[in-house]
Amino acid sequence: MNSDSTPEALSRFVQIDQWIFEVKSVRAIRVNDFGKPYSAIANLTLNGNSAYIDGLLTREGEDFTREDYQSFVKMSQKLGLDTVNFDRFKQQRRVSDTVKVPAIDRIKPDLKLVKA
């Protein structure tokens, strides 16, 4: 399996004969080898240049890590997305959040210097 670390654009449209097939949904599983038991799962629904992450579940005792986050950023870049939306629970309340996808040549967020 290819674990591509360089973000290259993926086409979200494929034309076969007189049909154009558009990718509107992606299922993501955290696993080293396809077909093996996975430790996390998420669904991404694509709409224009935005995506909504739905149903992110991890096994009990497993966290969604910084490395996991970076994988989602890379995939979002490959799909040409501008923003990703998701819901999470904070203090037993559901909170909606939107993350701006960084440009394909930058994965780390901008740092702002402030005077002390």
C-alpha positions as MATLAB code, in Angstrom:
seq = 'MNSDSTPEALSRFVQIDQWIFEVKSVRAIRVNDFGKPYSAIANLTLNGNSAYIDGLLTREGEDFTREDYQSFVKMSQKLGLDTVNFDRFKQQRRVSDTVKVPAIDRIKPDLKLVKA';
ca = [
       0.000    0.000    0.000;
       1.232    3.486   -0.866;
       1.720    5.821    2.097;
       2.326    8.898   -0.020;
       3.708   11.768    2.056;
       3.775   14.382   -0.734;
       0.414   15.995   -1.331;
      -0.594   15.789   -5.001;
      -4.062   16.651   -6.188;
      -6.524   13.815   -6.673;
      -9.213   14.138   -9.285;
     -12.708   14.131   -7.818;
     -14.216   13.480  -11.243;
     -13.773   10.493  -13.559;
     -15.428   10.293  -16.956;
     -16.260    6.888  -18.389;
     -18.155    6.961  -21.665;
     -21.005    9.443  -21.236;
     -20.968    9.253  -17.450;
     -19.044   11.488  -15.078;
     -18.486    9.936  -11.676;
     -17.956   12.427   -8.856;
     -16.402   11.522   -5.513;
     -18.764   12.882   -2.837;
     -17.912   10.655    0.120;
     -14.740    9.096    1.523;
     -14.448    6.444    4.223;
     -11.213    6.608    6.216;
      -9.874    3.804    8.393;
      -6.747    3.869   10.564;
      -4.876    0.645    9.866;
      -1.434   -0.357    8.587;
      -2.687   -2.995    6.124;
      -6.033   -2.963    4.313;
      -8.282   -5.801    5.439;
      -6.824   -5.937    8.942;
      -8.783   -4.764   12.010;
      -8.714   -0.985   12.226;
      -8.392    1.256   15.281;
     -10.347    4.296   14.029;
     -12.874    5.189   11.354;
     -14.323    8.397    9.898;
     -16.543    9.428    7.007;
     -15.904   12.568    4.961;
     -18.708   14.081    2.911;
     -17.526   16.447    0.188;
     -19.493   19.464   -0.972;
     -17.720   21.849   -3.332;
     -14.437   22.904   -1.740;
     -15.516   21.866    1.742;
     -15.834   18.601    3.656;
     -17.696   17.476    6.748;
     -16.122   14.805    8.959;
     -18.845   12.583   10.320;
     -18.737    9.590   12.608;
     -15.133    9.790   13.780;
     -14.762    6.858   16.140;
     -11.683    5.389   17.790;
     -11.273    2.212   19.752;
     -11.602    2.540   23.490;
      -8.356    3.863   24.925;
      -7.154    5.189   21.536;
      -6.939    8.907   20.815;
      -7.108   10.949   17.622;
      -3.468   12.064   17.498;
      -1.576   14.975   15.963;
      -0.311   12.504   13.329;
      -3.923   11.532   12.562;
      -4.795   15.217   12.171;
      -1.890   15.718    9.737;
      -3.105   12.751    7.668;
      -6.535   14.396    7.367;
      -4.862   17.682    6.371;
      -2.867   15.908    3.645;
      -5.963   14.152    2.301;
      -7.908   17.433    2.353;
      -5.109   19.047    0.359;
      -5.112   16.205   -2.167;
      -8.854   16.677   -2.635;
      -8.414   20.419   -3.187;
     -10.504   21.392   -0.169;
     -10.518   24.866    1.379;
     -12.237   23.999    4.678;
     -13.152   20.991    6.794;
     -16.088   21.039    9.210;
     -16.620   18.726   12.155;
     -18.451   18.438   15.451;
     -16.930   17.428   18.745;
     -17.979   17.314   22.347;
     -16.513   19.809   24.820;
     -17.720   19.782   28.413;
     -20.623   17.499   27.413;
     -21.814   19.936   24.700;
     -21.589   19.505   20.962;
     -19.432   22.195   19.360;
     -19.155   22.722   15.598;
     -15.781   23.767   14.236;
     -14.336   24.701   10.837;
     -10.665   24.316    9.982;
      -9.091   26.123    7.042;
      -6.952   23.733    4.979;
      -3.425   25.132    4.530;
      -1.935   25.542    1.057;
      -0.533   22.321   -0.383;
       3.091   23.435    0.147;
       2.492   24.264    3.826;
       1.156   21.886    6.426;
       2.223   23.743    9.578;
       0.032   26.670   10.639;
       1.248   30.264   10.390;
       2.940   31.551   13.525;
       2.291   35.121   14.637;
       4.945   36.964   16.585;
       3.740   39.242   19.341;
       5.570   41.737   21.496;
       5.996   40.702   25.100;
];
